[in-house]
């Protein structure tokens, strides 16, 4: 009996290093398409190189930002994807779209949520490190299901990393990114095999997956 493929669509806006990691580390999921609100996003080249259908949506071709985003939503909804993966997608999703796909959208964010929602997380984390005289010395990334408010929704897993006293913003960002590249494919894979599930607004994770994640240095099912 043929096993059912877990089909995902990935949304990006830029360089696509997380997309690259999702391509390279795919075990139990298949990337059906990659969409970008920026047709010149380098990430689209990674997708095309890997033979994945890739589509860029040029803002100037639409009468408004809303029309631009609606075109992307229509493309997503043409096919029955099992999961919508935001990998550096820099647009805010419409509430209606999020509600319609509740439990089927995941995002990666470069901080240990709920701390440091929004942009420029590395700079803000470094400032807090300095102001706390080195006491606030942990940073990291979070994969979470997407609810309507920005960078909110049930946290699935986090990958922490240390802040070093001599870190520049770029060095810290790079250390966090290395963690993102480990965490994201691992989580998507576990969702694909249903070891991680969205259940009535919360995350359900089986014990073996929790243990495996912890052995990899991840924080699992943080509430
Ligand atoms: C990552 O830091 C991710 O956490 C954030 O946007 C960035 C995307 O980087 N949401 P890349 O395009 O995957 O390299």
PDB file of C-alpha atoms and ligand atoms in Angstrom:
ATOM      1  CA  UNK A   1       0.000   0.000   0.000  1.00  0.00           C
ATOM      2  CA  UNK A   2       1.436   3.367  -0.977  1.00  0.00           C
ATOM      3  CA  UNK A   3       2.046   5.662   1.963  1.00  0.00           C
ATOM      4  CA  UNK A   4       0.472   9.086   1.760  1.00  0.00           C
ATOM      5  CA  UNK A   5       2.857  11.948   1.073  1.00  0.00           C
ATOM      6  CA  UNK A   6       2.820  14.868   3.486  1.00  0.00           C
ATOM      7  CA  UNK A   7       2.805  17.827   1.151  1.00  0.00           C
ATOM      8  CA  UNK A   8       3.959  21.252   2.291  1.00  0.00           C
ATOM      9  CA  UNK A   9       4.092  24.694   0.717  1.00  0.00           C
ATOM     10  CA  UNK A  10       6.809  27.093   1.852  1.00  0.00           C
ATOM     11  CA  UNK A  11       6.505  30.897   1.863  1.00  0.00           C
ATOM     12  CA  UNK A  12       9.635  33.027   1.797  1.00  0.00           C
ATOM     13  CA  UNK A  13      10.643  36.638   1.182  1.00  0.00           C
ATOM     14  CA  UNK A  14      14.414  36.581   0.924  1.00  0.00           C
ATOM     15  CA  UNK A  15      17.620  34.621   1.073  1.00  0.00           C
ATOM     16  CA  UNK A  16      15.953  31.304   1.930  1.00  0.00           C
ATOM     17  CA  UNK A  17      18.595  29.652   4.091  1.00  0.00           C
ATOM     18  CA  UNK A  18      15.846  27.948   6.119  1.00  0.00           C
ATOM     19  CA  UNK A  19      14.228  26.814   2.896  1.00  0.00           C
ATOM     20  CA  UNK A  20      17.603  25.364   1.860  1.00  0.00           C
ATOM     21  CA  UNK A  21      17.776  23.460   5.132  1.00  0.00           C
ATOM     22  CA  UNK A  22      14.200  22.219   4.707  1.00  0.00           C
ATOM     23  CA  UNK A  23      15.099  20.980   1.223  1.00  0.00           C
ATOM     24  CA  UNK A  24      18.329  19.297   2.327  1.00  0.00           C
ATOM     25  CA  UNK A  25      16.888  17.639   5.420  1.00  0.00           C
ATOM     26  CA  UNK A  26      13.460  16.523   4.160  1.00  0.00           C
ATOM     27  CA  UNK A  27      12.681  13.000   5.327  1.00  0.00           C
ATOM     28  CA  UNK A  28       8.946  12.569   5.738  1.00  0.00           C
ATOM     29  CA  UNK A  29       7.590  15.576   3.893  1.00  0.00           C
ATOM     30  CA  UNK A  30       7.547  16.707   0.297  1.00  0.00           C
ATOM     31  CA  UNK A  31       7.872  20.366  -0.685  1.00  0.00           C
ATOM     32  CA  UNK A  32       5.146  20.859  -3.280  1.00  0.00           C
ATOM     33  CA  UNK A  33       5.849  24.515  -3.993  1.00  0.00           C
ATOM     34  CA  UNK A  34       7.718  27.594  -2.812  1.00  0.00           C
ATOM     35  CA  UNK A  35       6.043  31.001  -3.042  1.00  0.00           C
ATOM     36  CA  UNK A  36       7.515  34.433  -2.493  1.00  0.00           C
ATOM     37  CA  UNK A  37       6.117  37.948  -2.319  1.00  0.00           C
ATOM     38  CA  UNK A  38       9.466  39.020  -3.817  1.00  0.00           C
ATOM     39  CA  UNK A  39      10.162  37.549  -7.275  1.00  0.00           C
ATOM     40  CA  UNK A  40      13.899  38.244  -6.867  1.00  0.00           C
ATOM     41  CA  UNK A  41      14.189  36.338  -3.565  1.00  0.00           C
ATOM     42  CA  UNK A  42      17.306  34.156  -3.700  1.00  0.00           C
ATOM     43  CA  UNK A  43      15.372  31.406  -1.994  1.00  0.00           C
ATOM     44  CA  UNK A  44      13.375  30.876  -5.186  1.00  0.00           C
ATOM     45  CA  UNK A  45      16.618  29.853  -6.900  1.00  0.00           C
ATOM     46  CA  UNK A  46      17.261  27.204  -4.222  1.00  0.00           C
ATOM     47  CA  UNK A  47      13.805  25.797  -4.930  1.00  0.00           C
ATOM     48  CA  UNK A  48      14.229  25.808  -8.708  1.00  0.00           C
ATOM     49  CA  UNK A  49      17.648  24.192  -8.415  1.00  0.00           C
ATOM     50  CA  UNK A  50      16.023  21.413  -6.399  1.00  0.00           C
ATOM     51  CA  UNK A  51      13.294  21.012  -9.032  1.00  0.00           C
ATOM     52  CA  UNK A  52      10.544  22.437  -6.825  1.00  0.00           C
ATOM     53  CA  UNK A  53       7.893  24.653  -8.471  1.00  0.00           C
ATOM     54  CA  UNK A  54       8.668  28.215  -7.388  1.00  0.00           C
ATOM     55  CA  UNK A  55       6.508  31.306  -7.854  1.00  0.00           C
ATOM     56  CA  UNK A  56       7.274  34.968  -7.234  1.00  0.00           C
ATOM     57  CA  UNK A  57       4.494  37.530  -6.901  1.00  0.00           C
ATOM     58  CA  UNK A  58       5.428  41.049  -7.941  1.00  0.00           C
ATOM     59  CA  UNK A  59       3.774  43.670  -5.745  1.00  0.00           C
ATOM     60  CA  UNK A  60       3.522  46.199  -8.610  1.00  0.00           C
ATOM     61  CA  UNK A  61       1.251  43.835 -10.556  1.00  0.00           C
ATOM     62  CA  UNK A  62      -1.518  44.215  -7.982  1.00  0.00           C
ATOM     63  CA  UNK A  63      -3.640  47.220  -7.141  1.00  0.00           C
ATOM     64  CA  UNK A  64      -3.043  46.954  -3.384  1.00  0.00           C
ATOM     65  CA  UNK A  65      -1.043  45.042  -0.808  1.00  0.00           C
ATOM     66  CA  UNK A  66      -4.198  43.105   0.008  1.00  0.00           C
ATOM     67  CA  UNK A  67      -4.665  42.046  -3.639  1.00  0.00           C
ATOM     68  CA  UNK A  68      -1.012  41.016  -3.685  1.00  0.00           C
ATOM     69  CA  UNK A  69      -1.470  38.769  -0.664  1.00  0.00           C
ATOM     70  CA  UNK A  70      -4.804  37.407  -1.925  1.00  0.00           C
ATOM     71  CA  UNK A  71      -3.030  36.231  -5.091  1.00  0.00           C
ATOM     72  CA  UNK A  72      -0.573  34.288  -2.932  1.00  0.00           C
ATOM     73  CA  UNK A  73      -3.425  32.799  -0.877  1.00  0.00           C
ATOM     74  CA  UNK A  74      -5.213  31.726  -4.073  1.00  0.00           C
ATOM     75  CA  UNK A  75      -2.086  29.936  -5.282  1.00  0.00           C
ATOM     76  CA  UNK A  76      -1.778  28.133  -1.943  1.00  0.00           C
ATOM     77  CA  UNK A  77      -5.420  27.104  -2.004  1.00  0.00           C
ATOM     78  CA  UNK A  78      -5.234  25.674  -5.512  1.00  0.00           C
ATOM     79  CA  UNK A  79      -3.746  22.520  -4.007  1.00  0.00           C
ATOM     80  CA  UNK A  80      -4.544  20.601  -0.829  1.00  0.00           C
ATOM     81  CA  UNK A  81      -1.380  21.203   1.178  1.00  0.00           C
ATOM     82  CA  UNK A  82      -1.018  19.516   4.550  1.00  0.00           C
ATOM     83  CA  UNK A  83       1.023  22.371   6.003  1.00  0.00           C
ATOM     84  CA  UNK A  84       1.871  25.988   5.163  1.00  0.00           C
ATOM     85  CA  UNK A  85       5.404  26.762   6.292  1.00  0.00           C
ATOM     86  CA  UNK A  86       6.538  30.357   6.819  1.00  0.00           C
ATOM     87  CA  UNK A  87      10.315  30.436   6.412  1.00  0.00           C
ATOM     88  CA  UNK A  88      11.209  34.113   6.523  1.00  0.00           C
ATOM     89  CA  UNK A  89       7.955  35.327   4.961  1.00  0.00           C
ATOM     90  CA  UNK A  90       7.841  39.022   5.806  1.00  0.00           C
ATOM     91  CA  UNK A  91       4.127  39.704   5.248  1.00  0.00           C
ATOM     92  CA  UNK A  92       1.449  39.708   7.909  1.00  0.00           C
ATOM     93  CA  UNK A  93      -1.203  37.132   7.055  1.00  0.00           C
ATOM     94  CA  UNK A  94      -4.838  38.207   6.958  1.00  0.00           C
ATOM     95  CA  UNK A  95      -6.847  37.109   9.964  1.00  0.00           C
ATOM     96  CA  UNK A  96      -9.377  35.321   7.766  1.00  0.00           C
ATOM     97  CA  UNK A  97      -6.643  33.254   6.091  1.00  0.00           C
ATOM     98  CA  UNK A  98      -5.119  32.328   9.446  1.00  0.00           C
ATOM     99  CA  UNK A  99      -8.495  31.268  10.851  1.00  0.00           C
ATOM    100  CA  UNK A 100      -9.277  29.191   7.778  1.00  0.00           C
ATOM    101  CA  UNK A 101      -5.963  27.312   8.066  1.00  0.00           C
ATOM    102  CA  UNK A 102      -5.729  27.245  11.827  1.00  0.00           C
ATOM    103  CA  UNK A 103      -3.393  24.488  12.972  1.00  0.00           C
ATOM    104  CA  UNK A 104      -1.932  24.180   9.486  1.00  0.00           C
ATOM    105  CA  UNK A 105       0.462  27.121   9.457  1.00  0.00           C
ATOM    106  CA  UNK A 106       3.846  27.117  11.180  1.00  0.00           C
ATOM    107  CA  UNK A 107       6.435  29.860  11.466  1.00  0.00           C
ATOM    108  CA  UNK A 108      10.043  30.162  12.588  1.00  0.00           C
ATOM    109  CA  UNK A 109      11.014  33.213  14.588  1.00  0.00           C
ATOM    110  CA  UNK A 110      14.515  34.270  15.658  1.00  0.00           C
ATOM    111  CA  UNK A 111      13.935  34.591  19.404  1.00  0.00           C
ATOM    112  CA  UNK A 112      12.775  32.527  22.331  1.00  0.00           C
ATOM    113  CA  UNK A 113       9.127  33.522  22.160  1.00  0.00           C
ATOM    114  CA  UNK A 114       7.144  35.007  23.792  1.00  0.00           C
ATOM    115  CA  UNK A 115      10.172  37.275  24.256  1.00  0.00           C
ATOM    116  CA  UNK A 116      11.232  39.539  21.402  1.00  0.00           C
ATOM    117  CA  UNK A 117       8.330  39.348  18.995  1.00  0.00           C
ATOM    118  CA  UNK A 118       8.738  41.404  15.840  1.00  0.00           C
ATOM    119  CA  UNK A 119      11.836  42.613  14.023  1.00  0.00           C
ATOM    120  CA  UNK A 120      15.481  43.254  14.961  1.00  0.00           C
ATOM    121  CA  UNK A 121      15.480  40.560  17.611  1.00  0.00           C
ATOM    122  CA  UNK A 122      19.273  40.105  17.691  1.00  0.00           C
ATOM    123  CA  UNK A 123      19.934  43.786  18.316  1.00  0.00           C
ATOM    124  CA  UNK A 124      17.365  43.936  21.102  1.00  0.00           C
ATOM    125  CA  UNK A 125      18.682  40.746  22.696  1.00  0.00           C
ATOM    126  CA  UNK A 126      22.252  42.094  22.634  1.00  0.00           C
ATOM    127  CA  UNK A 127      21.122  45.356  24.222  1.00  0.00           C
ATOM    128  CA  UNK A 128      19.399  43.421  27.015  1.00  0.00           C
ATOM    129  CA  UNK A 129      22.564  41.323  27.469  1.00  0.00           C
ATOM    130  CA  UNK A 130      24.628  44.489  27.950  1.00  0.00           C
ATOM    131  CA  UNK A 131      22.068  46.216  30.168  1.00  0.00           C
ATOM    132  CA  UNK A 132      21.753  43.153  32.394  1.00  0.00           C
ATOM    133  CA  UNK A 133      25.572  42.958  32.713  1.00  0.00           C
ATOM    134  CA  UNK A 134      25.569  39.602  30.952  1.00  0.00           C
ATOM    135  CA  UNK A 135      22.802  37.998  33.014  1.00  0.00           C
ATOM    136  CA  UNK A 136      20.335  37.702  30.124  1.00  0.00           C
ATOM    137  CA  UNK A 137      22.703  35.478  28.204  1.00  0.00           C
ATOM    138  CA  UNK A 138      20.451  33.146  26.220  1.00  0.00           C
ATOM    139  CA  UNK A 139      18.956  33.671  22.793  1.00  0.00           C
ATOM    140  CA  UNK A 140      17.569  31.255  20.215  1.00  0.00           C
ATOM    141  CA  UNK A 141      14.719  30.503  17.866  1.00  0.00           C
ATOM    142  CA  UNK A 142      11.160  29.224  18.063  1.00  0.00           C
ATOM    143  CA  UNK A 143       8.913  27.188  15.784  1.00  0.00           C
ATOM    144  CA  UNK A 144       5.241  27.786  16.508  1.00  0.00           C
ATOM    145  CA  UNK A 145       1.782  27.304  15.042  1.00  0.00           C
ATOM    146  CA  UNK A 146       0.463  30.589  13.711  1.00  0.00           C
ATOM    147  CA  UNK A 147      -2.454  32.390  15.337  1.00  0.00           C
ATOM    148  CA  UNK A 148      -3.643  35.816  14.288  1.00  0.00           C
ATOM    149  CA  UNK A 149      -1.514  38.177  16.382  1.00  0.00           C
ATOM    150  CA  UNK A 150       2.068  38.698  15.181  1.00  0.00           C
ATOM    151  CA  UNK A 151       4.513  35.992  16.299  1.00  0.00           C
ATOM    152  CA  UNK A 152       1.869  34.353  18.445  1.00  0.00           C
ATOM    153  CA  UNK A 153       0.397  30.886  18.597  1.00  0.00           C
ATOM    154  CA  UNK A 154       1.249  27.674  20.432  1.00  0.00           C
ATOM    155  CA  UNK A 155       4.983  27.094  20.695  1.00  0.00           C
ATOM    156  CA  UNK A 156       6.138  23.746  19.362  1.00  0.00           C
ATOM    157  CA  UNK A 157       9.858  23.818  20.081  1.00  0.00           C
ATOM    158  CA  UNK A 158      12.782  26.134  20.665  1.00  0.00           C
ATOM    159  CA  UNK A 159      16.514  25.895  20.095  1.00  0.00           C
ATOM    160  CA  UNK A 160      18.453  28.058  22.538  1.00  0.00           C
ATOM    161  CA  UNK A 161      22.003  29.288  22.154  1.00  0.00           C
ATOM    162  CA  UNK A 162      24.425  31.293  24.293  1.00  0.00           C
ATOM    163  CA  UNK A 163      25.285  34.943  23.830  1.00  0.00           C
ATOM    164  CA  UNK A 164      29.030  35.546  23.996  1.00  0.00           C
ATOM    165  CA  UNK A 165      30.368  38.803  25.478  1.00  0.00           C
ATOM    166  CA  UNK A 166      32.116  39.811  22.252  1.00  0.00           C
ATOM    167  CA  UNK A 167      29.227  38.966  19.952  1.00  0.00           C
ATOM    168  CA  UNK A 168      28.394  41.387  17.179  1.00  0.00           C
ATOM    169  CA  UNK A 169      24.808  41.422  15.964  1.00  0.00           C
ATOM    170  CA  UNK A 170      25.899  39.482  12.867  1.00  0.00           C
ATOM    171  CA  UNK A 171      27.742  36.830  14.877  1.00  0.00           C
ATOM    172  CA  UNK A 172      24.754  36.308  17.135  1.00  0.00           C
ATOM    173  CA  UNK A 173      22.362  36.186  14.177  1.00  0.00           C
ATOM    174  CA  UNK A 174      24.555  33.553  12.571  1.00  0.00           C
ATOM    175  CA  UNK A 175      24.596  31.403  15.707  1.00  0.00           C
ATOM    176  CA  UNK A 176      20.803  31.573  15.943  1.00  0.00           C
ATOM    177  CA  UNK A 177      20.486  30.754  12.245  1.00  0.00           C
ATOM    178  CA  UNK A 178      22.544  27.579  12.694  1.00  0.00           C
ATOM    179  CA  UNK A 179      20.008  26.551  15.308  1.00  0.00           C
ATOM    180  CA  UNK A 180      17.083  27.446  13.031  1.00  0.00           C
ATOM    181  CA  UNK A 181      18.519  25.144  10.371  1.00  0.00           C
ATOM    182  CA  UNK A 182      18.596  22.243  12.853  1.00  0.00           C
ATOM    183  CA  UNK A 183      15.238  22.874  14.482  1.00  0.00           C
ATOM    184  CA  UNK A 184      12.921  23.637  11.574  1.00  0.00           C
ATOM    185  CA  UNK A 185      13.310  20.445   9.490  1.00  0.00           C
ATOM    186  CA  UNK A 186      13.195  18.347  12.639  1.00  0.00           C
ATOM    187  CA  UNK A 187       9.849  19.883  13.665  1.00  0.00           C
ATOM    188  CA  UNK A 188       8.308  19.675  10.193  1.00  0.00           C
ATOM    189  CA  UNK A 189       9.342  16.066   9.964  1.00  0.00           C
ATOM    190  CA  UNK A 190       7.669  15.262  13.296  1.00  0.00           C
ATOM    191  CA  UNK A 191       4.495  17.043  12.191  1.00  0.00           C
ATOM    192  CA  UNK A 192       4.568  15.044   8.953  1.00  0.00           C
ATOM    193  CA  UNK A 193       4.623  11.741  10.833  1.00  0.00           C
ATOM    194  CA  UNK A 194       2.025  13.100  13.298  1.00  0.00           C
ATOM    195  CA  UNK A 195       4.292  12.898  16.330  1.00  0.00           C
ATOM    196  CA  UNK A 196       3.542  16.589  16.758  1.00  0.00           C
ATOM    197  CA  UNK A 197      -0.109  17.617  16.369  1.00  0.00           C
ATOM    198  CA  UNK A 198      -2.189  20.740  16.740  1.00  0.00           C
ATOM    199  CA  UNK A 199      -5.120  19.910  19.013  1.00  0.00           C
ATOM    200  CA  UNK A 200      -7.745  22.519  19.896  1.00  0.00           C
ATOM    201  CA  UNK A 201      -5.284  25.392  20.073  1.00  0.00           C
ATOM    202  CA  UNK A 202      -2.526  23.496  21.852  1.00  0.00           C
ATOM    203  CA  UNK A 203       0.385  21.296  20.810  1.00  0.00           C
ATOM    204  CA  UNK A 204       0.370  17.558  21.465  1.00  0.00           C
ATOM    205  CA  UNK A 205       3.732  15.816  21.309  1.00  0.00           C
ATOM    206  CA  UNK A 206       4.420  12.168  22.070  1.00  0.00           C
ATOM    207  CA  UNK A 207       6.907  11.276  24.785  1.00  0.00           C
ATOM    208  CA  UNK A 208       9.479   9.748  22.466  1.00  0.00           C
ATOM    209  CA  UNK A 209       9.591  12.924  20.377  1.00  0.00           C
ATOM    210  CA  UNK A 210       9.976  15.049  23.493  1.00  0.00           C
ATOM    211  CA  UNK A 211      12.918  12.893  24.597  1.00  0.00           C
ATOM    212  CA  UNK A 212      14.488  12.974  21.145  1.00  0.00           C
ATOM    213  CA  UNK A 213      14.121  16.750  20.923  1.00  0.00           C
ATOM    214  CA  UNK A 214      15.663  17.238  24.347  1.00  0.00           C
ATOM    215  CA  UNK A 215      18.596  15.006  23.436  1.00  0.00           C
ATOM    216  CA  UNK A 216      19.200  17.353  20.497  1.00  0.00           C
ATOM    217  CA  UNK A 217      19.243  20.334  22.855  1.00  0.00           C
ATOM    218  CA  UNK A 218      15.760  21.609  21.975  1.00  0.00           C
ATOM    219  CA  UNK A 219      13.143  22.862  24.414  1.00  0.00           C
ATOM    220  CA  UNK A 220       9.945  21.065  23.565  1.00  0.00           C
ATOM    221  CA  UNK A 221       6.348  22.080  24.139  1.00  0.00           C
ATOM    222  CA  UNK A 222       7.142  25.256  26.050  1.00  0.00           C
ATOM    223  CA  UNK A 223       3.962  26.874  27.269  1.00  0.00           C
TER     224      UNK A 223
HETATM  225  C1  LIG B   1      15.085  33.797   9.825  1.00  0.00           C
HETATM  226  O1  LIG B   1      15.861  34.383  10.822  1.00  0.00           O
HETATM  227  C2  LIG B   1      13.727  33.434  10.368  1.00  0.00           C
HETATM  228  O2  LIG B   1      13.752  33.084  11.721  1.00  0.00           O
HETATM  229  C3  LIG B   1      12.953  34.705  10.178  1.00  0.00           C
HETATM  230  O3  LIG B   1      13.414  35.225   8.960  1.00  0.00           O
HETATM  231  C4  LIG B   1      14.732  34.777   8.711  1.00  0.00           C
HETATM  232  C5  LIG B   1      14.735  34.127   7.376  1.00  0.00           C
HETATM  233  O4  LIG B   1      16.035  33.766   6.970  1.00  0.00           O
HETATM  234  N1  LIG B   1      11.527  34.472  10.242  1.00  0.00           N
HETATM  235  P1  LIG B   1      16.229  32.870   5.686  1.00  0.00           P
HETATM  236  O5  LIG B   1      15.551  33.591   4.535  1.00  0.00           O
HETATM  237  O6  LIG B   1      15.613  31.542   5.949  1.00  0.00           O
HETATM  238  O7  LIG B   1      17.710  32.779   5.485  1.00  0.00           O
END
